[in-house]
Each structure stands twice: as structure tokens, then as C-alpha cells.
Coordinates of C-alpha atoms (C1' of nucleotides) in Angstrom, one line a residue:
Chain A
M1 CA 81.0 164.4 136.6
T2 CA 83.5 161.6 135.8
R3 CA 83.1 159.1 133.0
S4 CA 82.9 156.3 135.6
E5 CA 80.2 158.1 137.6
E6 CA 78.2 158.5 134.4
N7 CA 78.5 154.9 133.6
Y8 CA 77.2 153.9 137.0
L9 CA 74.2 156.2 136.8
K10 CA 73.3 154.8 133.4
T11 CA 73.6 151.3 134.5
I12 CA 71.5 151.9 137.6
F13 CA 68.9 153.5 135.3
H14 CA 68.9 150.6 133.1
L15 CA 68.4 148.2 135.9
G16 CA 65.2 150.1 136.9
G17 CA 66.7 152.3 139.7
G18 CA 64.9 155.4 138.2
D19 CA 61.6 154.2 139.7
A20 CA 62.7 154.5 143.3
K21 CA 63.4 150.8 143.2
S22 CA 66.5 149.7 145.1
I23 CA 69.1 148.1 143.0
T24 CA 71.6 145.8 144.6
T25 CA 75.3 146.3 144.4
N26 CA 75.6 142.7 143.1
A27 CA 73.3 143.4 140.2
I28 CA 75.2 146.5 139.4
A29 CA 78.5 144.8 139.6
E30 CA 77.4 142.0 137.4
Q31 CA 76.1 144.3 134.7
M32 CA 79.3 146.4 134.7
E33 CA 81.6 143.5 134.9
T34 CA 83.2 144.8 138.1
K35 CA 83.3 143.8 141.8
P36 CA 80.5 144.5 144.4
S37 CA 83.1 146.3 146.6
S38 CA 83.8 148.8 143.9
V39 CA 80.1 149.4 143.5
T40 CA 79.8 150.1 147.2
D41 CA 82.6 152.7 146.9
M42 CA 80.9 154.4 144.0
A43 CA 77.5 154.2 145.7
K44 CA 78.9 156.3 148.6
K45 CA 80.3 158.8 146.3
L46 CA 77.3 159.2 144.2
S47 CA 75.1 159.5 147.4
E48 CA 77.5 162.3 148.7
K49 CA 76.8 164.1 145.5
G50 CA 73.0 163.7 145.8
L51 CA 72.7 161.5 142.7
V52 CA 71.5 158.3 144.4
D53 CA 69.8 157.3 147.6
Y54 CA 72.0 154.7 149.2
V55 CA 71.2 152.6 152.3
R56 CA 73.9 150.2 153.4
Y57 CA 73.0 146.6 152.6
Q58 CA 69.9 147.7 150.8
G59 CA 71.1 149.0 147.5
V60 CA 70.7 152.2 145.6
S61 CA 68.1 154.1 143.6
L62 CA 68.4 157.3 141.6
T63 CA 67.4 160.6 143.0
D64 CA 65.6 163.0 140.6
A65 CA 68.9 164.7 139.9
G66 CA 70.4 161.1 139.2
V67 CA 67.6 160.3 136.8
K68 CA 68.1 163.6 135.0
T69 CA 71.8 162.9 134.5
A70 CA 71.2 159.3 133.5
L71 CA 68.7 160.4 130.8
S72 CA 71.0 162.9 129.4
I73 CA 73.7 160.3 129.0
I74 CA 71.2 157.9 127.4
R75 CA 70.0 160.6 125.2
K76 CA 73.6 161.3 123.9
H77 CA 74.2 157.5 123.5
R78 CA 71.1 157.1 121.4
L79 CA 71.5 160.1 119.3
W80 CA 75.1 159.1 118.5
E81 CA 73.8 155.7 117.5
V82 CA 71.4 157.2 115.0
F83 CA 74.1 159.5 113.7
L84 CA 76.4 156.5 113.1
V85 CA 73.8 154.5 111.2
K86 CA 72.2 157.3 109.3
K87 CA 75.1 159.5 108.4
L88 CA 78.1 157.1 108.5
D89 CA 76.5 153.9 107.4
F90 CA 77.4 151.9 110.4
T91 CA 75.3 148.6 110.9
W92 CA 73.3 148.3 114.1
D93 CA 75.6 145.8 115.7
E94 CA 78.6 148.2 115.2
V95 CA 77.2 151.3 117.0
H96 CA 77.1 150.4 120.5
E97 CA 80.8 150.4 121.3
V98 CA 81.5 153.6 119.7
A99 CA 78.5 155.3 121.2
E100 CA 79.7 154.2 124.6
Q101 CA 82.6 156.5 124.1
L102 CA 80.8 159.3 122.3
E103 CA 78.2 159.6 125.1
H104 CA 80.7 161.0 127.4
I105 CA 81.7 164.0 125.2
K106 CA 80.8 167.1 127.2
S107 CA 79.2 169.7 125.0
E108 CA 75.5 170.6 125.1
K109 CA 75.8 172.5 121.9
L110 CA 77.3 169.5 120.1
I111 CA 74.5 167.0 121.0
D112 CA 71.8 169.5 120.2
K113 CA 73.3 170.2 116.9
I114 CA 73.6 166.4 116.2
D115 CA 69.9 166.1 117.2
E116 CA 69.0 168.9 114.7
L117 CA 71.1 167.2 111.9
L118 CA 69.2 164.0 112.4
D119 CA 65.9 165.9 112.4
F120 CA 65.0 165.1 116.0
P121 CA 64.7 161.4 115.9
K122 CA 62.4 159.6 118.4
Y123 CA 64.0 156.2 118.3
D124 CA 67.5 154.9 118.0
P125 CA 68.5 152.1 115.6
H126 CA 67.5 149.4 118.0
G127 CA 64.0 151.0 118.4
D128 CA 64.7 152.3 121.9
P129 CA 63.2 155.8 122.5
I130 CA 65.5 158.9 122.7
P131 CA 64.8 161.1 125.8
T132 CA 64.1 164.7 125.0
K133 CA 66.4 167.5 126.0
D134 CA 64.2 168.2 129.1
G135 CA 64.3 164.5 130.1
K136 CA 60.9 163.3 128.8
F137 CA 61.0 159.7 128.2
Q138 CA 58.5 158.1 125.9
E139 CA 58.1 154.5 127.1
R140 CA 57.7 151.9 124.5
D141 CA 54.2 150.3 124.4
E142 CA 55.0 147.7 121.9
K143 CA 54.6 144.0 122.4
L144 CA 57.1 141.2 121.8
L145 CA 56.6 139.2 118.7
S146 CA 56.3 136.0 120.8
E147 CA 53.2 137.5 122.6
I148 CA 50.9 138.5 119.7
P149 CA 48.2 136.1 118.6
I150 CA 48.3 133.9 115.5
N151 CA 47.0 135.8 112.3
S152 CA 47.7 139.2 113.8
Q153 CA 50.6 141.3 112.4
G154 CA 52.8 144.3 113.4
V155 CA 55.7 146.4 112.4
C156 CA 59.1 145.6 113.8
V157 CA 60.1 148.6 116.0
G158 CA 62.8 147.4 118.2
V159 CA 64.8 144.7 119.9
K160 CA 64.9 143.6 123.5
D161 CA 68.4 141.9 123.3
S162 CA 70.8 144.2 121.5
S163 CA 73.8 142.0 121.7
V164 CA 76.0 141.8 118.7
P165 CA 75.4 138.1 117.8
F166 CA 71.6 138.8 117.9
L167 CA 71.8 141.9 115.8
K168 CA 74.1 140.0 113.3
F169 CA 71.6 137.2 113.1
L170 CA 68.8 139.7 112.2
D171 CA 71.0 141.4 109.6
K172 CA 71.8 138.0 108.1
N173 CA 68.1 137.0 107.9
K174 CA 67.0 140.4 106.6
I175 CA 64.9 141.2 109.7
A176 CA 65.0 145.0 109.9
L177 CA 63.2 147.7 111.8
G178 CA 60.1 148.8 109.8
N179 CA 59.4 145.3 108.4
T180 CA 55.8 144.1 108.6
I181 CA 55.6 140.6 110.3
K182 CA 52.6 138.4 110.4
V183 CA 52.4 135.4 112.7
L184 CA 51.0 132.5 110.7
D185 CA 51.3 129.7 113.1
K186 CA 52.7 128.6 116.4
E187 CA 54.4 125.3 117.1
D188 CA 53.2 124.1 120.6
F189 CA 56.3 121.8 121.0
D190 CA 59.0 124.4 121.0
N191 CA 57.1 127.7 120.7
S192 CA 58.6 128.4 117.4
L193 CA 56.7 130.7 115.0
R194 CA 55.9 130.5 111.2
I195 CA 55.8 134.1 110.1
Q196 CA 55.4 136.1 106.9
M197 CA 57.7 139.0 106.4
E198 CA 58.0 141.2 103.3
G199 CA 56.3 138.6 101.2
K200 CA 58.4 135.7 102.3
E201 CA 57.6 132.9 104.7
M202 CA 60.0 131.8 107.3
R203 CA 60.3 129.9 110.6
I204 CA 61.9 131.6 113.7
S205 CA 62.6 130.2 117.2
H206 CA 60.9 131.3 120.3
Q207 CA 64.2 132.9 121.5
I208 CA 64.2 135.2 118.5
A209 CA 60.4 136.1 118.8
A210 CA 60.9 136.8 122.5
N211 CA 63.5 139.5 121.7
L212 CA 61.7 141.3 118.8
Y213 CA 59.2 144.2 119.6
V214 CA 56.5 144.8 117.1
K215 CA 53.7 147.5 117.0
K216 CA 50.6 145.7 116.3
N217 CA 48.4 147.0 113.5
N218 CA 45.5 144.6 113.5
Chain B
M1 CA 97.2 154.3 124.8
T2 CA 95.6 156.5 127.5
R3 CA 94.1 159.9 126.9
S4 CA 96.9 161.5 128.9
E5 CA 99.7 159.7 126.9
E6 CA 98.0 160.9 123.7
N7 CA 98.0 164.4 124.8
Y8 CA 101.7 164.3 125.7
L9 CA 102.6 163.0 122.3
K10 CA 100.4 165.6 120.5
T11 CA 102.0 168.4 122.6
I12 CA 105.6 167.1 121.9
F13 CA 104.8 167.0 118.2
H14 CA 103.5 170.6 118.2
L15 CA 106.6 171.7 120.0
G16 CA 108.7 170.3 117.2
G17 CA 109.7 167.0 118.8
G18 CA 109.0 165.2 115.5
D19 CA 112.1 166.3 113.9
A20 CA 114.4 164.5 116.3
K21 CA 114.7 167.9 118.1
S22 CA 114.8 167.5 121.9
I23 CA 112.0 169.2 123.7
T24 CA 112.5 170.2 127.3
T25 CA 110.4 169.0 130.1
N26 CA 109.8 172.7 131.1
A27 CA 108.5 173.6 127.6
I28 CA 106.1 170.6 127.6
A29 CA 105.0 171.5 131.2
E30 CA 104.3 175.0 130.2
Q31 CA 102.3 174.1 127.1
M32 CA 100.2 171.6 129.0
E33 CA 99.8 173.7 132.1
T34 CA 101.2 171.0 134.3
K35 CA 104.4 170.6 136.3
P36 CA 107.9 169.6 135.0
S37 CA 108.0 166.7 137.4
S38 CA 104.9 165.3 135.9
V39 CA 106.4 165.5 132.5
T40 CA 109.4 163.6 133.7
D41 CA 107.2 160.8 134.9
M42 CA 105.4 160.6 131.6
A43 CA 108.6 160.9 129.7
K44 CA 109.8 157.7 131.2
K45 CA 106.6 156.0 130.6
L46 CA 106.5 156.9 126.9
S47 CA 110.1 156.0 126.6
E48 CA 109.4 152.5 128.0
K49 CA 106.7 152.1 125.4
G50 CA 109.2 153.2 122.6
L51 CA 107.2 156.3 121.7
V52 CA 109.8 158.9 122.7
D53 CA 113.6 159.1 123.1
Y54 CA 114.3 160.4 126.5
V55 CA 117.7 161.3 127.9
R56 CA 117.8 162.6 131.5
Y57 CA 118.3 166.3 131.7
Q58 CA 118.2 166.6 127.9
G59 CA 114.5 166.3 127.0
V60 CA 112.4 164.2 124.7
S61 CA 111.9 163.7 121.0
L62 CA 109.4 161.5 119.3
T63 CA 110.4 158.1 117.8
D64 CA 108.9 157.0 114.4
A65 CA 106.2 155.3 116.4
G66 CA 105.6 158.4 118.4
V67 CA 105.3 160.6 115.3
K68 CA 102.9 158.1 113.9
T69 CA 100.6 158.2 116.9
A70 CA 100.8 161.9 117.3
L71 CA 99.8 162.4 113.6
S72 CA 96.8 160.1 114.0
I73 CA 95.6 162.1 116.9
I74 CA 96.1 165.5 115.2
R75 CA 94.4 164.0 112.0
K76 CA 91.3 163.1 114.2
H77 CA 91.4 166.6 115.9
R78 CA 91.4 168.4 112.6
L79 CA 88.8 166.3 110.9
W80 CA 86.4 166.7 113.8
E81 CA 87.1 170.4 113.6
V82 CA 86.0 170.5 109.9
F83 CA 83.0 168.2 110.8
L84 CA 81.8 170.7 113.5
V85 CA 82.2 173.7 111.3
K86 CA 80.9 172.3 108.0
K87 CA 78.1 170.0 109.3
L88 CA 77.0 171.5 112.6
D89 CA 77.6 175.2 112.0
F90 CA 80.1 175.7 114.8
T91 CA 82.2 178.9 114.5
W92 CA 85.9 178.5 114.3
D93 CA 86.6 179.7 117.7
E94 CA 84.2 177.1 119.2
V95 CA 85.6 173.9 117.8
H96 CA 88.9 173.5 119.5
E97 CA 87.5 172.5 123.0
V98 CA 85.2 169.9 121.6
A99 CA 87.7 168.5 119.2
E100 CA 90.1 168.1 122.2
Q101 CA 87.6 165.6 123.5
L102 CA 86.6 163.9 120.2
E103 CA 90.2 163.3 119.1
H104 CA 90.4 160.6 121.7
I105 CA 87.6 158.5 120.5
K106 CA 89.0 155.1 119.6
S107 CA 87.5 153.9 116.3
E108 CA 89.3 153.8 113.1
K109 CA 86.1 153.2 111.1
L110 CA 84.5 156.2 112.7
I111 CA 87.2 158.7 111.7
D112 CA 87.5 157.3 108.2
K113 CA 83.8 157.6 107.7
I114 CA 84.0 161.2 109.0
D115 CA 86.7 161.8 106.5
E116 CA 84.7 160.4 103.8
L117 CA 81.5 162.4 104.8
L118 CA 83.6 165.6 104.6
D119 CA 85.0 164.5 101.2
F120 CA 88.5 164.1 102.4
P121 CA 89.4 167.7 103.3
K122 CA 93.0 168.9 103.2
Y123 CA 92.8 171.7 105.7
D124 CA 91.0 172.3 109.0
P125 CA 89.0 175.5 109.8
H126 CA 92.1 177.3 110.8
G127 CA 94.0 176.4 107.7
D128 CA 96.1 173.7 109.2
P129 CA 96.8 170.8 107.1
I130 CA 95.1 167.4 107.9
P131 CA 97.6 164.4 107.9
T132 CA 96.5 161.5 105.7
K133 CA 95.6 158.2 107.1
D134 CA 99.1 156.9 106.5
G135 CA 100.6 159.9 108.2
K136 CA 101.6 162.0 105.3
F137 CA 101.9 165.6 106.4
Q138 CA 101.5 168.5 103.9
E139 CA 103.6 171.3 105.4
R140 CA 102.2 174.7 104.9
D141 CA 104.3 176.8 102.6
E142 CA 102.4 180.1 102.9
K143 CA 103.7 183.3 104.3
L144 CA 102.6 185.4 107.1
L145 CA 100.7 188.6 105.9
S146 CA 103.3 190.7 107.7
E147 CA 106.0 189.3 105.5
I148 CA 104.7 190.0 102.0
P149 CA 105.7 193.1 100.2
I150 CA 103.6 196.2 99.4
N151 CA 101.3 195.8 96.5
S152 CA 101.4 192.0 96.5
Q153 CA 98.3 190.1 97.4
G154 CA 97.3 186.7 98.6
V155 CA 94.4 184.4 99.8
C156 CA 93.9 184.0 103.5
V157 CA 94.6 180.4 104.2
G158 CA 95.2 180.0 107.9
V159 CA 96.0 181.5 111.3
K160 CA 99.1 181.2 113.4
D161 CA 97.5 182.1 116.7
S162 CA 94.3 180.1 117.0
S163 CA 93.3 181.5 120.5
V164 CA 89.6 182.3 120.9
P165 CA 90.2 186.1 121.3
F166 CA 92.0 186.2 118.0
L167 CA 89.5 184.1 116.2
K168 CA 86.7 186.2 117.6
F169 CA 88.4 189.3 116.4
L170 CA 88.7 188.0 112.9
D171 CA 85.0 187.1 112.9
K172 CA 84.1 190.5 114.0
N173 CA 86.1 192.1 111.3
K174 CA 84.9 189.7 108.6
I175 CA 88.3 188.3 107.9
A176 CA 87.7 184.8 106.8
L177 CA 89.7 181.9 105.1
G178 CA 89.4 182.4 101.4
N179 CA 89.4 186.2 101.4
T180 CA 91.8 187.9 99.0
I181 CA 93.9 190.5 100.8
K182 CA 96.2 193.0 99.2
V183 CA 98.8 195.0 101.1
L184 CA 98.5 198.6 100.1
D185 CA 100.9 200.3 102.5
K186 CA 103.0 199.7 105.6
E187 CA 103.4 202.2 108.4
D188 CA 107.1 202.4 109.4
F189 CA 106.2 203.7 112.8
D190 CA 104.2 200.7 114.2
N191 CA 104.4 198.3 111.3
S192 CA 100.6 198.5 110.9
L193 CA 99.3 197.7 107.4
R194 CA 96.7 199.3 105.2
I195 CA 95.0 196.4 103.3
Q196 CA 92.3 195.9 100.7
M197 CA 90.1 192.9 101.3
E198 CA 86.9 192.0 99.4
G199 CA 86.7 195.5 98.0
K200 CA 87.1 197.3 101.3
E201 CA 90.0 199.1 102.7
M202 CA 91.0 198.7 106.3
R203 CA 94.0 199.1 108.7
I204 CA 95.3 196.3 110.8
S205 CA 98.1 196.1 113.4
H206 CA 101.3 194.3 113.0
Q207 CA 100.1 191.8 115.6
I208 CA 97.2 190.8 113.4
A209 CA 99.2 190.6 110.2
A210 CA 101.9 188.5 111.9
N211 CA 99.3 185.8 112.7
L212 CA 97.6 185.5 109.3
Y213 CA 98.9 183.2 106.7
V214 CA 98.3 184.0 103.1
K215 CA 99.1 182.1 99.9
K216 CA 100.6 184.7 97.6
N217 CA 99.2 184.9 94.1
N218 CA 101.3 187.7 92.7
Chain C
dA1 C1' 64.5 131.6 166.9
dT2 C1' 68.7 129.9 165.5
dC3 C1' 71.7 128.6 162.1
dT4 C1' 73.7 128.9 157.7
dA5 C1' 74.5 130.5 153.2
dT6 C1' 74.6 134.5 150.6
dT7 C1' 75.1 139.3 150.0
dT8 C1' 77.4 143.3 151.2
dT9 C1' 80.8 146.2 153.3
dT10 C1' 85.2 147.4 155.2
dA11 C1' 90.2 147.6 155.4
dG12 C1' 94.2 147.7 153.0
dA13 C1' 96.7 147.4 148.6
dT14 C1' 97.4 148.7 143.6
dT15 C1' 97.6 151.6 139.4
dT16 C1' 97.5 156.0 137.0
dG17 C1' 98.5 160.6 136.9
dT18 C1' 99.4 164.1 139.3
dC19 C1' 101.6 167.3 142.9
dT20 C1' 105.3 169.5 146.4
dA21 C1' 109.6 169.9 148.2
dA22 C1' 114.1 168.6 148.3
dA23 C1' 118.2 167.0 145.8
dT24 C1' 120.8 166.8 141.7
dT25 C1' 122.6 168.2 137.2
dT26 C1' 123.5 171.5 133.7
dA27 C1' 124.7 176.0 132.0
dA28 C1' 126.3 180.5 132.6
dT29 C1' 129.4 183.9 134.9
dT30 C1' 133.2 185.5 136.6
Chain D
dA1 C1' 137.9 176.3 137.7
dA2 C1' 134.8 177.6 141.1
dT3 C1' 130.4 179.5 142.0
dT4 C1' 125.8 180.5 141.3
dA5 C1' 121.3 180.4 138.9
dA6 C1' 118.2 177.8 136.4
dA7 C1' 116.4 173.5 134.9
dT8 C1' 115.5 168.8 135.9
dT9 C1' 114.8 164.8 138.5
dT10 C1' 113.8 162.1 142.7
dA11 C1' 111.3 160.9 146.6
dG12 C1' 107.3 160.8 148.9
dA13 C1' 102.3 162.0 149.0
dC14 C1' 97.6 162.2 147.2
dA15 C1' 93.1 161.4 144.8
dA16 C1' 90.4 158.3 141.8
dA17 C1' 89.0 154.0 140.8
dT18 C1' 89.8 149.6 141.2
dC19 C1' 90.9 144.9 143.4
dT20 C1' 91.4 141.0 147.2
dA21 C1' 90.5 139.0 151.4
dA22 C1' 88.4 139.4 155.8
dA23 C1' 84.4 140.9 158.5
dA24 C1' 79.7 142.1 159.1
dA25 C1' 74.8 142.0 158.0
dT26 C1' 70.8 139.9 155.9
dA27 C1' 67.6 136.5 154.4
dG28 C1' 66.1 131.7 154.0
dA29 C1' 65.3 127.2 156.0
dT30 C1' 64.3 124.4 159.5

DNA sequence: ATCTATTTTTAGATTTGTCTAAATTTAATT
DNA sequence: AATTAAATTTAGACAAATCTAAAAATAGAT
């Protein structure tokens, strides 16, 4: 399994190709910042290997073997992210790039030991669930902050957008996983929210609220 | 800097090419289990980049820039080895293969944090010195166990041969770094040694003694 | 149902790192 | 100094992963 093959499988999974849904070569190319023709080539190769189902002009979806491989890479990625944050004091906007490299290290023992060192975490620093060794995947049932009603509150458990600018914004505004956030008011005009977090009141835009997952507790 | 380029620089360094000594393409090919013609190709490429001096039919040696790069890779390799042993309970015969992969991870912050996490170790699990961040390299001044006189003793600080079979042998016979070993007697016939280690007496072959470094303390 | 715009694939080229086989250079021997 | 053996390089090929440009298929609109 080459690094490139692994990256394709991971991307297809993230685009939803694990649920037998067909993902277009264009969508994959865009996500990976490559050309559709390159995706076609790789689709054939992965199909040969039994990791994807590929029908010309229709797109690709992951086979069971493909899902399994994708999950093992995602598992490694997310465990390394936890390691970087918890053991090496990386901030959550710094971890992705390094984890993209570490996820390709081939050693089952290594990742199992990292898992153990971290005490078998269930979520990565962005709140995304970490698949288990046997590929079980705990889906997130949380809601976006923008979707919970006024006067309800929840604990911040993850982000939808994990781009560096967004994470830096959260850092700067002291919005962190684990914080309790209460929605005080919504502004009809621009859908911005007035919230209370850790005792302080603040106003955040709809764009922010639509990218923050919370677990409701009232 | 590609992974392959890094591996060549590392190999050339280990073969002595850091001391302006010319290393033959054959020697490099043998060490890397590749063909001399492949080495020639890479020699040209690294020469273009100013990392080696290459004279046709004469061999290659590292430039200052080449030494610097080689040392940074060796530094990463050895720090990861320490990490695997100290933090993840790998045995010293298991670490090499994984460290060969980890040494190519590109993140200065990552390796500096690993260094810090390990409290800035000076030696790796085989007793090899770890270059500092600025490329300073503490040469080992220890002697081989086979070369110290009868009735002198020393602390085991490293191995010359770090192959898996040898390391497994040491593990099995409870010969570990830090043990104090005293040479009681030498057998003229086969150069085998009678030694005392951690209270117990045992006999070891010349081949073993010639691959164990000790720091004399009398 | 046909036409057109978009998507997707094919064909051929490129880069990196490798190989084999042939040619060349060096070194060793007489 | 000539010859031979060994080491080294060159030339040409190949596989992986990518690209561009042209061809083919699909989907949407009338």
C-alpha cells in the first residue's frame, strides 16, 4: 500500500464513499488538489486491488476492504493528533500537517502503543471520533451550535471546519473543547448569536456557530 | 529533500564520507542493497544540489551542507529510537525499522519537542551518541570489550553490531547498557573471555566481545 | 429527441528512482 | 608498457504517479 493509495482511500472515505455512495473523480480531484485524470488512473489501480468499486463515468465507492484500510489510516491520523496535543503541547491548528505524515508510518505495534500511552482516547483534538482497532466508528450525534434553540446550552465537542484560520480564530477567542456555551439570543437579520461561555458574554457570527459542534445538556 | 536523498546522505555519512574521505559507489550500493549504477545517478543529483563532492570513478564525500543534513537525519533517527524504548516499551532490537520511517518526518518542532519530552538524551538505546540540534557530534571514546586488559572493568555503553540477532542475543543473556563487566580471563585458543557481570560469571566468545563497547573505569 | 455544456476518460509525455547490459575507466600484474 | 580484472559509468528501459490536450460519454435544456 503506497502513501498515495492511502491518501486516496482516506479522501474517498471523507467524501462519503464508505456508504456505497459513488464519489465522482472531479470531487476527489478537487479535494486532493490534483487533476481528474490522475484520479481516474488511481481509481483503476485501487479497483484492481479490490479496495474500491469503480464504474467508468460513474465514480468510485469503497469496498469493505477499502473502508477498513481508510479507517486504519484515519485512526492513526487522529491518534497522532492527540499525541501531538497532549504530549508535545502542539496547538490544535498545528497538528494536521504533521499528522498527515505520521499517519503513513507502517507499524501496528507503534500505533497501538501510542493509543495505550494516551489511555485510549475516543476523540481527537477537533472532537472527531477515533475509530477502534477493529474499525468500529462512533458517529458523532452532536448538533451544530447554530441549530440549537435559544436558552439551551451544550458543551463544545468539536469543529466542522478544521482549517487553520478557523482554529486560530477559536484559540484567539478562547473557545475550546469542553467549554459550556449557552445561546442567549439570535439576531434575525444576520443569524448571529449572543452567547454566554465560561461566565462571559460574547457575540459570534452565524458562520462560526455553523462550524461548532456542541453536545446539548438541556 | 526526498526520502531517497536523505537515505543516501545518511549512508554516506555512516561509511565515513563526512571526513572528506571518498566513498565508492560500490560500497554505498552494497550498504543500501541497491545497484552501483543507481548510486551513480544519485551521486550526480546530490552533487548538483551541493550536498556531496563527486568525482567520476573516484567516489563521493559529503560537503558541509551534506554533513549537516546527514546529522539532522541521524539525530531524528536516534531520538525516535529513544522515544520508542523509553516511552513505548519497545525492545532495542525492534526500534530500528520503525525509526527508519520516523526519521523522515518533516517537522522541526516535532523533533525538538520529542527531544524535550525525553529530557535531551545524549545516547540512543544502542549507545550511539545523538547529534545536537546544531550538528555537534560527540564521538564515542569507549573501547571494545575485546580490547581491554584482564582484570580491568567497564560499564557497557554501546554495541558495534546493532543487528537484530545480536541484540536478541544480548537480551537473552541479560547483557544490557549500564551493566558493569569485568574481564577475568582470556582464552588464548579462541580469544573467548571469562567475565563477571552483575555478580554472575559467564563465558563469552570473541565475536561478542568485539561488538560490545565499554567505558573503562579502572 | 436532439443538442450542448460539462464531466470523465484516454493517449501520450514527464519526473523520480530504479534496473540491466554494454561500454569505459582504473588498478593490478606481469 | 601492455594486458587483464575489477570497478564504475553510460545508455536505454521500466514502474509509479502525475500532467496536458484531445476524445468520449453523460446529463440538462429546450
